[in-house]
PDB file of N, CA and C in Angstrom:
ATOM      1  N   MET U  11       3.377  43.021 -32.590  1.00 50.00           N
ATOM      2  CA  MET U  11       2.168  43.465 -33.270  1.00 50.00           C
ATOM      3  C   MET U  11       1.374  44.383 -32.343  1.00 50.00           C
ATOM      4  N   ALA U  12       0.931  45.492 -32.882  1.00 56.00           N
ATOM      5  CA  ALA U  12       0.186  46.466 -32.084  1.00 56.00           C
ATOM      6  C   ALA U  12      -1.237  45.966 -31.822  1.00 56.00           C
ATOM      7  N   PHE U  13      -1.770  46.365 -30.683  1.00 66.00           N
ATOM      8  CA  PHE U  13      -3.113  45.945 -30.305  1.00 66.00           C
ATOM      9  C   PHE U  13      -3.851  47.125 -29.690  1.00 66.00           C
ATOM     10  N   ARG U  14      -5.073  47.304 -30.120  1.00 69.00           N
ATOM     11  CA  ARG U  14      -5.938  48.305 -29.503  1.00 69.00           C
ATOM     12  C   ARG U  14      -7.332  47.685 -29.429  1.00 69.00           C
ATOM     13  N   LYS U  15      -7.898  47.615 -28.255  1.00 72.00           N
ATOM     14  CA  LYS U  15      -9.230  47.041 -28.082  1.00 72.00           C
ATOM     15  C   LYS U  15     -10.218  47.857 -28.896  1.00 72.00           C
ATOM     16  N   GLN U  16     -11.009  47.196 -29.727  1.00 73.00           N
ATOM     17  CA  GLN U  16     -11.941  47.887 -30.616  1.00 73.00           C
ATOM     18  C   GLN U  16     -13.408  47.594 -30.287  1.00 73.00           C
ATOM     19  N   GLN U  17     -13.708  46.413 -29.766  1.00 81.00           N
ATOM     20  CA  GLN U  17     -15.099  46.038 -29.525  1.00 81.00           C
ATOM     21  C   GLN U  17     -15.532  46.411 -28.112  1.00 81.00           C
ATOM     22  N   ASN U  18     -16.802  46.829 -27.998  1.00 84.00           N
ATOM     23  CA  ASN U  18     -17.401  47.207 -26.720  1.00 84.00           C
ATOM     24  C   ASN U  18     -16.655  48.349 -26.027  1.00 84.00           C
ATOM     25  N   VAL U  19     -16.140  49.278 -26.819  1.00 79.00           N
ATOM     26  CA  VAL U  19     -15.434  50.433 -26.292  1.00 79.00           C
ATOM     27  C   VAL U  19     -16.054  51.687 -26.887  1.00 79.00           C
ATOM     28  N   SER U  20     -16.300  52.671 -26.055  1.00 82.00           N
ATOM     29  CA  SER U  20     -16.834  53.944 -26.519  1.00 82.00           C
ATOM     30  C   SER U  20     -15.716  54.976 -26.492  1.00 82.00           C
ATOM     31  N   ARG U  21     -15.444  55.569 -27.658  1.00 81.00           N
ATOM     32  CA  ARG U  21     -14.414  56.608 -27.719  1.00 81.00           C
ATOM     33  C   ARG U  21     -14.759  57.548 -28.859  1.00 81.00           C
ATOM     34  N   PRO U  22     -14.186  58.741 -28.832  1.00 85.00           N
ATOM     35  CA  PRO U  22     -14.437  59.683 -29.936  1.00 85.00           C
ATOM     36  C   PRO U  22     -13.796  59.165 -31.222  1.00 85.00           C
ATOM     37  N   GLY U  23     -14.096  59.827 -32.315  1.00 86.00           N
ATOM     38  CA  GLY U  23     -13.506  59.450 -33.597  1.00 86.00           C
ATOM     39  C   GLY U  23     -12.001  59.639 -33.586  1.00 86.00           C
ATOM     40  N   PRO U  24     -11.304  58.956 -34.488  1.00 91.00           N
ATOM     41  CA  PRO U  24      -9.850  59.080 -34.537  1.00 91.00           C
ATOM     42  C   PRO U  24      -9.411  60.462 -35.005  1.00 91.00           C
ATOM     43  N   VAL U  25      -8.220  60.849 -34.566  1.00 94.00           N
ATOM     44  CA  VAL U  25      -7.585  62.105 -34.987  1.00 94.00           C
ATOM     45  C   VAL U  25      -6.227  61.752 -35.573  1.00 94.00           C
ATOM     46  N   ARG U  26      -5.640  62.691 -36.297  1.00 94.00           N
ATOM     47  CA  ARG U  26      -4.306  62.489 -36.878  1.00 94.00           C
ATOM     48  C   ARG U  26      -3.284  63.240 -36.037  1.00 94.00           C
ATOM     49  N   VAL U  27      -2.192  62.564 -35.741  1.00 94.00           N
ATOM     50  CA  VAL U  27      -1.053  63.188 -35.079  1.00 94.00           C
ATOM     51  C   VAL U  27       0.198  62.775 -35.849  1.00 94.00           C
ATOM     52  N   ALA U  28       1.233  63.579 -35.756  1.00 95.00           N
ATOM     53  CA  ALA U  28       2.490  63.252 -36.434  1.00 95.00           C
ATOM     54  C   ALA U  28       3.476  62.720 -35.407  1.00 95.00           C
ATOM     55  N   VAL U  29       4.065  61.588 -35.730  1.00 96.00           N
ATOM     56  CA  VAL U  29       5.106  61.004 -34.890  1.00 96.00           C
ATOM     57  C   VAL U  29       6.348  60.865 -35.755  1.00 96.00           C
ATOM     58  N   ASP U  30       7.393  61.556 -35.377  1.00 95.00           N
ATOM     59  CA  ASP U  30       8.638  61.554 -36.159  1.00 95.00           C
ATOM     60  C   ASP U  30       8.359  61.891 -37.623  1.00 95.00           C
ATOM     61  N   LYS U  31       7.483  62.883 -37.816  1.00 94.00           N
ATOM     62  CA  LYS U  31       7.104  63.430 -39.123  1.00 94.00           C
ATOM     63  C   LYS U  31       6.272  62.480 -39.982  1.00 94.00           C
ATOM     64  N   VAL U  32       5.702  61.431 -39.362  1.00 96.00           N
ATOM     65  CA  VAL U  32       4.812  60.504 -40.062  1.00 96.00           C
ATOM     66  C   VAL U  32       3.465  60.554 -39.362  1.00 96.00           C
ATOM     67  N   GLU U  33       2.392  60.725 -40.129  1.00 96.00           N
ATOM     68  CA  GLU U  33       1.068  60.795 -39.513  1.00 96.00           C
ATOM     69  C   GLU U  33       0.568  59.415 -39.120  1.00 96.00           C
ATOM     70  N   ILE U  34      -0.037  59.357 -37.928  1.00 96.00           N
ATOM     71  CA  ILE U  34      -0.690  58.141 -37.458  1.00 96.00           C
ATOM     72  C   ILE U  34      -2.084  58.510 -36.973  1.00 96.00           C
ATOM     73  N   SER U  35      -2.911  57.508 -36.814  1.00 94.00           N
ATOM     74  CA  SER U  35      -4.249  57.694 -36.272  1.00 94.00           C
ATOM     75  C   SER U  35      -4.205  57.393 -34.777  1.00 94.00           C
ATOM     76  N   ALA U  36      -4.878  58.218 -33.991  1.00 95.00           N
ATOM     77  CA  ALA U  36      -4.942  58.031 -32.545  1.00 95.00           C
ATOM     78  C   ALA U  36      -6.316  58.500 -32.079  1.00 95.00           C
ATOM     79  N   TYR U  37      -6.581  58.336 -30.811  1.00 93.00           N
ATOM     80  CA  TYR U  37      -7.838  58.802 -30.237  1.00 93.00           C
ATOM     81  C   TYR U  37      -7.545  59.892 -29.228  1.00 93.00           C
ATOM     82  N   GLU U  38      -8.208  61.023 -29.403  1.00 91.00           N
ATOM     83  CA  GLU U  38      -8.012  62.138 -28.495  1.00 91.00           C
ATOM     84  C   GLU U  38      -8.310  61.683 -27.071  1.00 91.00           C
ATOM     85  N   GLY U  39      -7.390  61.988 -26.166  1.00 89.00           N
ATOM     86  CA  GLY U  39      -7.560  61.627 -24.762  1.00 89.00           C
ATOM     87  C   GLY U  39      -6.800  60.377 -24.359  1.00 89.00           C
ATOM     88  N   GLU U  40      -6.493  59.479 -25.310  1.00 92.00           N
ATOM     89  CA  GLU U  40      -5.677  58.327 -24.933  1.00 92.00           C
ATOM     90  C   GLU U  40      -4.245  58.807 -24.731  1.00 92.00           C
ATOM     91  N   SER U  41      -3.440  58.047 -24.041  1.00 94.00           N
ATOM     92  CA  SER U  41      -2.078  58.509 -23.794  1.00 94.00           C
ATOM     93  C   SER U  41      -1.254  58.447 -25.075  1.00 94.00           C
ATOM     94  N   VAL U  42      -0.288  59.337 -25.161  1.00 94.00           N
ATOM     95  CA  VAL U  42       0.617  59.351 -26.309  1.00 94.00           C
ATOM     96  C   VAL U  42       1.320  57.997 -26.410  1.00 94.00           C
ATOM     97  N   ALA U  43       1.756  57.444 -25.277  1.00 95.00           N
ATOM     98  CA  ALA U  43       2.436  56.145 -25.297  1.00 95.00           C
ATOM     99  C   ALA U  43       1.521  55.061 -25.864  1.00 95.00           C
ATOM    100  N   ALA U  44       0.257  55.040 -25.448  1.00 94.00           N
ATOM    101  CA  ALA U  44      -0.683  54.037 -25.962  1.00 94.00           C
ATOM    102  C   ALA U  44      -0.884  54.203 -27.463  1.00 94.00           C
ATOM    103  N   ALA U  45      -0.989  55.444 -27.928  1.00 95.00           N
ATOM    104  CA  ALA U  45      -1.172  55.696 -29.359  1.00 95.00           C
ATOM    105  C   ALA U  45       0.033  55.207 -30.166  1.00 95.00           C
ATOM    106  N   LEU U  46       1.236  55.484 -29.671  1.00 95.00           N
ATOM    107  CA  LEU U  46       2.438  55.038 -30.376  1.00 95.00           C
ATOM    108  C   LEU U  46       2.529  53.522 -30.389  1.00 95.00           C
ATOM    109  N   LEU U  47       2.274  52.898 -29.260  1.00 94.00           N
ATOM    110  CA  LEU U  47       2.322  51.440 -29.207  1.00 94.00           C
ATOM    111  C   LEU U  47       1.282  50.817 -30.125  1.00 94.00           C
ATOM    112  N   ALA U  48       0.070  51.379 -30.152  1.00 92.00           N
ATOM    113  CA  ALA U  48      -0.985  50.860 -31.022  1.00 92.00           C
ATOM    114  C   ALA U  48      -0.632  51.028 -32.494  1.00 92.00           C
ATOM    115  N   ALA U  49       0.185  52.030 -32.804  1.00 94.00           N
ATOM    116  CA  ALA U  49       0.624  52.253 -34.184  1.00 94.00           C
ATOM    117  C   ALA U  49       1.850  51.406 -34.529  1.00 94.00           C
ATOM    118  N   GLY U  50       2.308  50.597 -33.580  1.00 92.00           N
ATOM    119  CA  GLY U  50       3.447  49.729 -33.828  1.00 92.00           C
ATOM    120  C   GLY U  50       4.796  50.375 -33.589  1.00 92.00           C
ATOM    121  N   ILE U  51       4.810  51.535 -32.952  1.00 94.00           N
ATOM    122  CA  ILE U  51       6.068  52.239 -32.664  1.00 94.00           C
ATOM    123  C   ILE U  51       6.576  51.755 -31.309  1.00 94.00           C
ATOM    124  N   LEU U  52       7.667  51.014 -31.328  1.00 92.00           N
ATOM    125  CA  LEU U  52       8.209  50.421 -30.113  1.00 92.00           C
ATOM    126  C   LEU U  52       9.571  50.982 -29.746  1.00 92.00           C
ATOM    127  N   ASP U  53      10.104  51.862 -30.560  1.00 92.00           N
ATOM    128  CA  ASP U  53      11.443  52.399 -30.367  1.00 92.00           C
ATOM    129  C   ASP U  53      11.333  53.869 -29.948  1.00 92.00           C
ATOM    130  N   PHE U  54      11.151  54.111 -28.645  1.00 91.00           N
ATOM    131  CA  PHE U  54      11.008  55.477 -28.130  1.00 91.00           C
ATOM    132  C   PHE U  54      12.367  56.140 -27.948  1.00 91.00           C
ATOM    133  N   ARG U  55      13.359  55.338 -27.590  1.00 89.00           N
ATOM    134  CA  ARG U  55      14.721  55.835 -27.413  1.00 89.00           C
ATOM    135  C   ARG U  55      15.659  54.647 -27.501  1.00 89.00           C
ATOM    136  N   ARG U  56      16.981  54.899 -27.430  1.00 89.00           N
ATOM    137  CA  ARG U  56      17.978  53.830 -27.438  1.00 89.00           C
ATOM    138  C   ARG U  56      18.771  53.880 -26.139  1.00 89.00           C
ATOM    139  N   ASP U  57      19.109  52.706 -25.615  1.00 87.00           N
ATOM    140  CA  ASP U  57      19.943  52.679 -24.406  1.00 87.00           C
ATOM    141  C   ASP U  57      21.406  52.867 -24.783  1.00 87.00           C
ATOM    142  N   SER U  58      22.296  52.802 -23.822  1.00 88.00           N
ATOM    143  CA  SER U  58      23.715  53.064 -24.083  1.00 88.00           C
ATOM    144  C   SER U  58      24.354  52.015 -24.994  1.00 88.00           C
ATOM    145  N   ASN U  59      23.700  50.868 -25.147  1.00 91.00           N
ATOM    146  CA  ASN U  59      24.193  49.829 -26.056  1.00 91.00           C
ATOM    147  C   ASN U  59      23.525  49.897 -27.427  1.00 91.00           C
ATOM    148  N   GLY U  60      22.669  50.904 -27.623  1.00 87.00           N
ATOM    149  CA  GLY U  60      21.992  51.077 -28.904  1.00 87.00           C
ATOM    150  C   GLY U  60      20.738  50.236 -29.070  1.00 87.00           C
ATOM    151  N   LYS U  61      20.286  49.593 -28.002  1.00 91.00           N
ATOM    152  CA  LYS U  61      19.083  48.760 -28.089  1.00 91.00           C
ATOM    153  C   LYS U  61      17.841  49.623 -27.871  1.00 91.00           C
ATOM    154  N   PRO U  62      16.760  49.331 -28.620  1.00 90.00           N
ATOM    155  CA  PRO U  62      15.536  50.130 -28.484  1.00 90.00           C
ATOM    156  C   PRO U  62      14.879  49.960 -27.120  1.00 90.00           C
ATOM    157  N   ARG U  63      14.307  51.058 -26.638  1.00 90.00           N
ATOM    158  CA  ARG U  63      13.575  51.063 -25.375  1.00 90.00           C
ATOM    159  C   ARG U  63      12.165  51.582 -25.631  1.00 90.00           C
ATOM    160  N   ALA U  64      11.214  51.051 -24.884  1.00 91.00           N
ATOM    161  CA  ALA U  64       9.808  51.438 -25.005  1.00 91.00           C
ATOM    162  C   ALA U  64       9.228  51.548 -23.598  1.00 91.00           C
ATOM    163  N   PRO U  65       7.967  52.009 -23.481  1.00 92.00           N
ATOM    164  CA  PRO U  65       7.362  52.141 -22.152  1.00 92.00           C
ATOM    165  C   PRO U  65       7.452  50.840 -21.359  1.00 92.00           C
ATOM    166  N   PHE U  66       7.694  50.994 -20.069  1.00 92.00           N
ATOM    167  CA  PHE U  66       7.823  49.840 -19.176  1.00 92.00           C
ATOM    168  C   PHE U  66       6.681  49.802 -18.162  1.00 92.00           C
ATOM    169  N   CYS U  67       6.484  50.907 -17.438  1.00 92.00           N
ATOM    170  CA  CYS U  67       5.496  50.881 -16.353  1.00 92.00           C
ATOM    171  C   CYS U  67       4.124  51.418 -16.771  1.00 92.00           C
ATOM    172  N   ASN U  68       4.092  52.333 -17.724  1.00 89.00           N
ATOM    173  CA  ASN U  68       2.854  52.988 -18.167  1.00 89.00           C
ATOM    174  C   ASN U  68       2.090  53.671 -17.038  1.00 89.00           C
ATOM    175  N   MET U  69       2.815  54.155 -16.028  1.00 92.00           N
ATOM    176  CA  MET U  69       2.170  54.921 -14.961  1.00 92.00           C
ATOM    177  C   MET U  69       3.022  56.089 -14.491  1.00 92.00           C
ATOM    178  N   GLY U  70       4.029  56.465 -15.289  1.00 89.00           N
ATOM    179  CA  GLY U  70       4.793  57.667 -15.011  1.00 89.00           C
ATOM    180  C   GLY U  70       5.984  57.520 -14.096  1.00 89.00           C
ATOM    181  N   SER U  71       6.355  56.304 -13.713  1.00 92.00           N
ATOM    182  CA  SER U  71       7.463  56.116 -12.780  1.00 92.00           C
ATOM    183  C   SER U  71       8.820  55.914 -13.456  1.00 92.00           C
ATOM    184  N   CYS U  72       8.840  55.213 -14.584  1.00 90.00           N
ATOM    185  CA  CYS U  72      10.124  54.778 -15.130  1.00 90.00           C
ATOM    186  C   CYS U  72      10.752  55.740 -16.137  1.00 90.00           C
ATOM    187  N   PHE U  73       9.996  56.618 -16.741  1.00 89.00           N
ATOM    188  CA  PHE U  73      10.486  57.603 -17.706  1.00 89.00           C
ATOM    189  C   PHE U  73      11.033  56.976 -18.997  1.00 89.00           C
ATOM    190  N   GLU U  74      10.714  55.722 -19.264  1.00 91.00           N
ATOM    191  CA  GLU U  74      11.153  55.084 -20.509  1.00 91.00           C
ATOM    192  C   GLU U  74      10.366  55.618 -21.709  1.00 91.00           C
ATOM    193  N   CYS U  75       9.259  56.272 -21.473  1.00 91.00           N
ATOM    194  CA  CYS U  75       8.382  56.720 -22.560  1.00 91.00           C
ATOM    195  C   CYS U  75       8.540  58.208 -22.883  1.00 91.00           C
ATOM    196  N   LEU U  76       9.649  58.830 -22.464  1.00 91.00           N
ATOM    197  CA  LEU U  76       9.821  60.258 -22.741  1.00 91.00           C
ATOM    198  C   LEU U  76       9.779  60.531 -24.239  1.00 91.00           C
ATOM    199  N   VAL U  77       8.978  61.510 -24.615  1.00 93.00           N
ATOM    200  CA  VAL U  77       8.879  61.973 -25.996  1.00 93.00           C
ATOM    201  C   VAL U  77       8.904  63.495 -25.977  1.00 93.00           C
ATOM    202  N   TYR U  78       9.242  64.050 -27.105  1.00 92.00           N
ATOM    203  CA  TYR U  78       9.263  65.503 -27.268  1.00 92.00           C
ATOM    204  C   TYR U  78       7.964  65.894 -27.970  1.00 92.00           C
ATOM    205  N   VAL U  79       7.224  66.827 -27.397  1.00 90.00           N
ATOM    206  CA  VAL U  79       6.004  67.329 -28.030  1.00 90.00           C
ATOM    207  C   VAL U  79       6.289  68.735 -28.518  1.00 90.00           C
ATOM    208  N   ASP U  80       6.149  68.932 -29.822  1.00 82.00           N
ATOM    209  CA  ASP U  80       6.452  70.218 -30.448  1.00 82.00           C
ATOM    210  C   ASP U  80       5.534  71.300 -29.906  1.00 82.00           C
ATOM    211  N   THR U  81       6.094  72.474 -29.694  1.00 56.00           N
ATOM    212  CA  THR U  81       5.300  73.608 -29.245  1.00 56.00           C
ATOM    213  C   THR U  81       4.789  74.377 -30.452  1.00 56.00           C
ATOM    214  N   ALA U  82       3.837  75.244 -30.237  1.00 55.00           N
ATOM    215  CA  ALA U  82       3.298  76.071 -31.321  1.00 55.00           C
ATOM    216  C   ALA U  82       4.198  77.262 -31.594  1.00 55.00           C
ATOM    217  N   ASP U  83       5.171  77.480 -30.746  1.00 48.00           N
ATOM    218  CA  ASP U  83       6.066  78.619 -30.851  1.00 48.00           C
ATOM    219  C   ASP U  83       7.074  78.410 -31.971  1.00 48.00           C
ATOM    220  N   GLU U  84       7.094  79.296 -32.958  1.00 50.00           N
ATOM    221  CA  GLU U  84       7.996  79.175 -34.105  1.00 50.00           C
ATOM    222  C   GLU U  84       9.454  79.040 -33.689  1.00 50.00           C
ATOM    223  N   GLU U  85       9.821  79.685 -32.609  1.00 49.00           N
ATOM    224  CA  GLU U  85      11.202  79.667 -32.142  1.00 49.00           C
ATOM    225  C   GLU U  85      11.656  78.256 -31.741  1.00 49.00           C
ATOM    226  N   HIS U  86      10.721  77.379 -31.417  1.00 46.00           N
ATOM    227  CA  HIS U  86      11.052  76.050 -30.909  1.00 46.00           C
ATOM    228  C   HIS U  86      10.644  74.948 -31.882  1.00 46.00           C
ATOM    229  N   LYS U  87      10.737  75.183 -33.174  1.00 51.00           N
ATOM    230  CA  LYS U  87      10.292  74.205 -34.147  1.00 51.00           C
ATOM    231  C   LYS U  87      11.274  73.083 -34.411  1.00 51.00           C
ATOM    232  N   ASN U  88      12.521  73.214 -34.029  1.00 52.00           N
ATOM    233  CA  ASN U  88      13.511  72.184 -34.289  1.00 52.00           C
ATOM    234  C   ASN U  88      13.860  71.470 -32.991  1.00 52.00           C
ATOM    235  N   PRO U  89      13.271  70.281 -32.738  1.00 49.00           N
ATOM    236  CA  PRO U  89      13.504  69.625 -31.459  1.00 49.00           C
ATOM    237  C   PRO U  89      14.958  69.257 -31.226  1.00 49.00           C
ATOM    238  N   GLY U  90      15.716  68.994 -32.277  1.00 49.00           N
ATOM    239  CA  GLY U  90      17.112  68.653 -32.122  1.00 49.00           C
ATOM    240  C   GLY U  90      17.937  69.804 -31.582  1.00 49.00           C
ATOM    241  N   LYS U  91      17.487  71.020 -31.791  1.00 50.00           N
ATOM    242  CA  LYS U  91      18.215  72.206 -31.331  1.00 50.00           C
ATOM    243  C   LYS U  91      17.711  72.694 -29.980  1.00 50.00           C
ATOM    244  N   ASN U  92      16.604  72.139 -29.496  1.00 46.00           N
ATOM    245  CA  ASN U  92      15.987  72.612 -28.254  1.00 46.00           C
ATOM    246  C   ASN U  92      15.741  71.439 -27.308  1.00 46.00           C
ATOM    247  N   MET U  93      16.790  70.733 -26.961  1.00 45.00           N
ATOM    248  CA  MET U  93      16.638  69.506 -26.183  1.00 45.00           C
ATOM    249  C   MET U  93      16.082  69.740 -24.782  1.00 45.00           C
ATOM    250  N   ASP U  94      16.105  70.979 -24.293  1.00 47.00           N
ATOM    251  CA  ASP U  94      15.610  71.245 -22.950  1.00 47.00           C
ATOM    252  C   ASP U  94      14.126  71.593 -22.939  1.00 47.00           C
ATOM    253  N   LEU U  95      13.500  71.635 -24.091  1.00 52.00           N
ATOM    254  CA  LEU U  95      12.094  72.016 -24.162  1.00 52.00           C
ATOM    255  C   LEU U  95      11.178  70.811 -23.981  1.00 52.00           C
ATOM    256  N   PRO U  96       9.931  70.876 -24.353  1.00 77.00           N
ATOM    257  CA  PRO U  96       8.886  70.021 -23.770  1.00 77.00           C
ATOM    258  C   PRO U  96       9.027  68.508 -23.918  1.00 77.00           C
ATOM    259  N   TRP U  97       9.917  67.935 -23.145  1.00 87.00           N
ATOM    260  CA  TRP U  97       9.988  66.482 -23.018  1.00 87.00           C
ATOM    261  C   TRP U  97       8.937  66.082 -21.989  1.00 87.00           C
ATOM    262  N   VAL U  98       8.108  65.136 -22.346  1.00 91.00           N
ATOM    263  CA  VAL U  98       7.029  64.716 -21.455  1.00 91.00           C
ATOM    264  C   VAL U  98       7.000  63.189 -21.387  1.00 91.00           C
ATOM    265  N   ARG U  99       6.391  62.686 -20.339  1.00 93.00           N
ATOM    266  CA  ARG U  99       6.166  61.238 -20.247  1.00 93.00           C
ATOM    267  C   ARG U  99       4.972  60.910 -21.124  1.00 93.00           C
ATOM    268  N   GLY U 100       5.190  60.081 -22.132  1.00 94.00           N
ATOM    269  CA  GLY U 100       4.131  59.725 -23.072  1.00 94.00           C
ATOM    270  C   GLY U 100       2.955  59.039 -22.417  1.00 94.00           C
ATOM    271  N   CYS U 101       3.218  58.283 -21.359  1.00 94.00           N
ATOM    272  CA  CYS U 101       2.131  57.562 -20.689  1.00 94.00           C
ATOM    273  C   CYS U 101       1.239  58.486 -19.873  1.00 94.00           C
ATOM    274  N   MET U 102       1.707  59.708 -19.607  1.00 93.00           N
ATOM    275  CA  MET U 102       0.949  60.656 -18.792  1.00 93.00           C
ATOM    276  C   MET U 102       0.401  61.830 -19.609  1.00 93.00           C
ATOM    277  N   THR U 103       0.646  61.822 -20.921  1.00 92.00           N
ATOM    278  CA  THR U 103       0.272  62.944 -21.768  1.00 92.00           C
ATOM    279  C   THR U 103      -0.837  62.523 -22.719  1.00 92.00           C
ATOM    280  N   PRO U 104      -2.001  63.192 -22.667  1.00 92.00           N
ATOM    281  CA  PRO U 104      -3.094  62.810 -23.568  1.00 92.00           C
ATOM    282  C   PRO U 104      -2.868  63.301 -24.997  1.00 92.00           C
ATOM    283  N   VAL U 105      -3.353  62.523 -25.930  1.00 92.00           N
ATOM    284  CA  VAL U 105      -3.300  62.893 -27.347  1.00 92.00           C
ATOM    285  C   VAL U 105      -4.245  64.053 -27.601  1.00 92.00           C
ATOM    286  N   ILE U 106      -3.777  65.012 -28.397  1.00 90.00           N
ATOM    287  CA  ILE U 106      -4.587  66.141 -28.853  1.00 90.00           C
ATOM    288  C   ILE U 106      -4.460  66.184 -30.371  1.00 90.00           C
ATOM    289  N   ARG U 107      -5.548  66.422 -31.043  1.00 90.00           N
ATOM    290  CA  ARG U 107      -5.546  66.496 -32.513  1.00 90.00           C
ATOM    291  C   ARG U 107      -4.421  67.402 -33.009  1.00 90.00           C
ATOM    292  N   GLY U 108      -3.680  66.911 -34.004  1.00 89.00           N
ATOM    293  CA  GLY U 108      -2.645  67.714 -34.631  1.00 89.00           C
ATOM    294  C   GLY U 108      -1.312  67.762 -33.899  1.00 89.00           C
ATOM    295  N   MET U 109      -1.170  67.012 -32.818  1.00 91.00           N
ATOM    296  CA  MET U 109       0.095  67.000 -32.073  1.00 91.00           C
ATOM    297  C   MET U 109       1.256  66.620 -32.986  1.00 91.00           C
ATOM    298  N   LYS U 110       2.418  67.159 -32.669  1.00 93.00           N
ATOM    299  CA  LYS U 110       3.654  66.753 -33.333  1.00 93.00           C
ATOM    300  C   LYS U 110       4.547  66.161 -32.258  1.00 93.00           C
ATOM    301  N   ILE U 111       4.783  64.877 -32.371  1.00 95.00           N
ATOM    302  CA  ILE U 111       5.508  64.122 -31.354  1.00 95.00           C
ATOM    303  C   ILE U 111       6.797  63.602 -31.978  1.00 95.00           C
ATOM    304  N   TYR U 112       7.880  63.673 -31.209  1.00 94.00           N
ATOM    305  CA  TYR U 112       9.159  63.142 -31.685  1.00 94.00           C
ATOM    306  C   TYR U 112       9.729  62.194 -30.639  1.00 94.00           C
ATOM    307  N   THR U 113      10.171  61.032 -31.076  1.00 94.00           N
ATOM    308  CA  THR U 113      10.852  60.112 -30.176  1.00 94.00           C
ATOM    309  C   THR U 113      12.314  60.529 -30.051  1.00 94.00           C
ATOM    310  N   ALA U 114      12.946  60.123 -28.980  1.00 90.00           N
ATOM    311  CA  ALA U 114      14.365  60.431 -28.799  1.00 90.00           C
ATOM    312  C   ALA U 114      15.197  59.757 -29.882  1.00 90.00           C
ATOM    313  N   THR U 115      14.765  58.580 -30.334  1.00 90.00           N
ATOM    314  CA  THR U 115      15.487  57.881 -31.401  1.00 90.00           C
ATOM    315  C   THR U 115      15.535  58.733 -32.657  1.00 90.00           C
ATOM    316  N   PHE U 116      14.414  59.353 -33.012  1.00 91.00           N
ATOM    317  CA  PHE U 116      14.356  60.213 -34.197  1.00 91.00           C
ATOM    318  C   PHE U 116      15.261  61.429 -34.020  1.00 91.00           C
ATOM    319  N   ILE U 117      15.172  62.071 -32.880  1.00 86.00           N
ATOM    320  CA  ILE U 117      15.966  63.279 -32.629  1.00 86.00           C
ATOM    321  C   ILE U 117      17.456  62.957 -32.606  1.00 86.00           C
ATOM    322  N   GLN U 118      17.821  61.845 -31.981  1.00 82.00           N
ATOM    323  CA  GLN U 118      19.233  61.453 -31.963  1.00 82.00           C
ATOM    324  C   GLN U 118      19.733  61.206 -33.375  1.00 82.00           C
ATOM    325  N   GLY U 119      18.900  60.623 -34.227  1.00 83.00           N
ATOM    326  CA  GLY U 119      19.282  60.405 -35.632  1.00 83.00           C
ATOM    327  C   GLY U 119      19.469  61.716 -36.373  1.00 83.00           C
ATOM    328  N   CYS U 120      18.627  62.713 -36.064  1.00 78.00           N
ATOM    329  CA  CYS U 120      18.759  64.044 -36.684  1.00 78.00           C
ATOM    330  C   CYS U 120      20.051  64.706 -36.235  1.00 78.00           C
ATOM    331  N   ASN U 121      20.384  64.571 -34.970  1.00 66.00           N
ATOM    332  CA  ASN U 121      21.572  65.239 -34.428  1.00 66.00           C
ATOM    333  C   ASN U 121      22.871  64.658 -34.960  1.00 66.00           C
ATOM    334  N   LYS U 122      22.870  63.442 -35.464  1.00 61.00           N
ATOM    335  CA  LYS U 122      24.086  62.849 -36.013  1.00 61.00           C
ATOM    336  C   LYS U 122      24.556  63.612 -37.238  1.00 61.00           C
ATOM    337  N   ASN U 123      23.613  64.291 -37.915  1.00 53.00           N
ATOM    338  CA  ASN U 123      23.963  65.053 -39.114  1.00 53.00           C
ATOM    339  C   ASN U 123      24.293  66.495 -38.811  1.00 53.00           C
ATOM    340  N   ASP U 124      24.135  66.910 -37.562  1.00 49.00           N
ATOM    341  CA  ASP U 124      24.413  68.306 -37.202  1.00 49.00           C
ATOM    342  C   ASP U 124      25.926  68.535 -37.121  1.00 49.00           C
ATOM    343  N   PRO U 125      26.362  69.736 -37.539  1.00 43.00           N
ATOM    344  CA  PRO U 125      27.799  70.032 -37.444  1.00 43.00           C
ATOM    345  C   PRO U 125      28.249  70.211 -36.012  1.00 43.00           C
TER     346      PRO U 125
END
C-alpha cells in the first residue's frame, strides 16, 4: 500500500504526470521515485528471473530506480526505440509538471511486440 505523509507538511499543489501513459498525481519537486511509490507503482523493472524490482537505497547508489523521462524533442518520442536516451535515477530526479515517465517494465513490454 502506498503511503505519503499528508499532515503537518507544507508542499505546493499537486501536478499531473504520466507514468507508462497513465496519469498520476504528484508534487512538483518530490523525487520521481517517491511519486511512483506513493501512486502504488512498485514495478520499475524486472530482474533476470522476471521478478519486479523497485527502489532500494533512495539515495542514488543502487540504480534500481532507473526510469526513462521523455524528452520534448519529437525525434525521441518512442522510448523503446531510443534506449540510450534520458535514463535517470528516479530517486535523484525531481518531478516537473507534465513529465512523461516510463518504467523499464513498460518499455520491455513494448519491445516484445517490435519486429
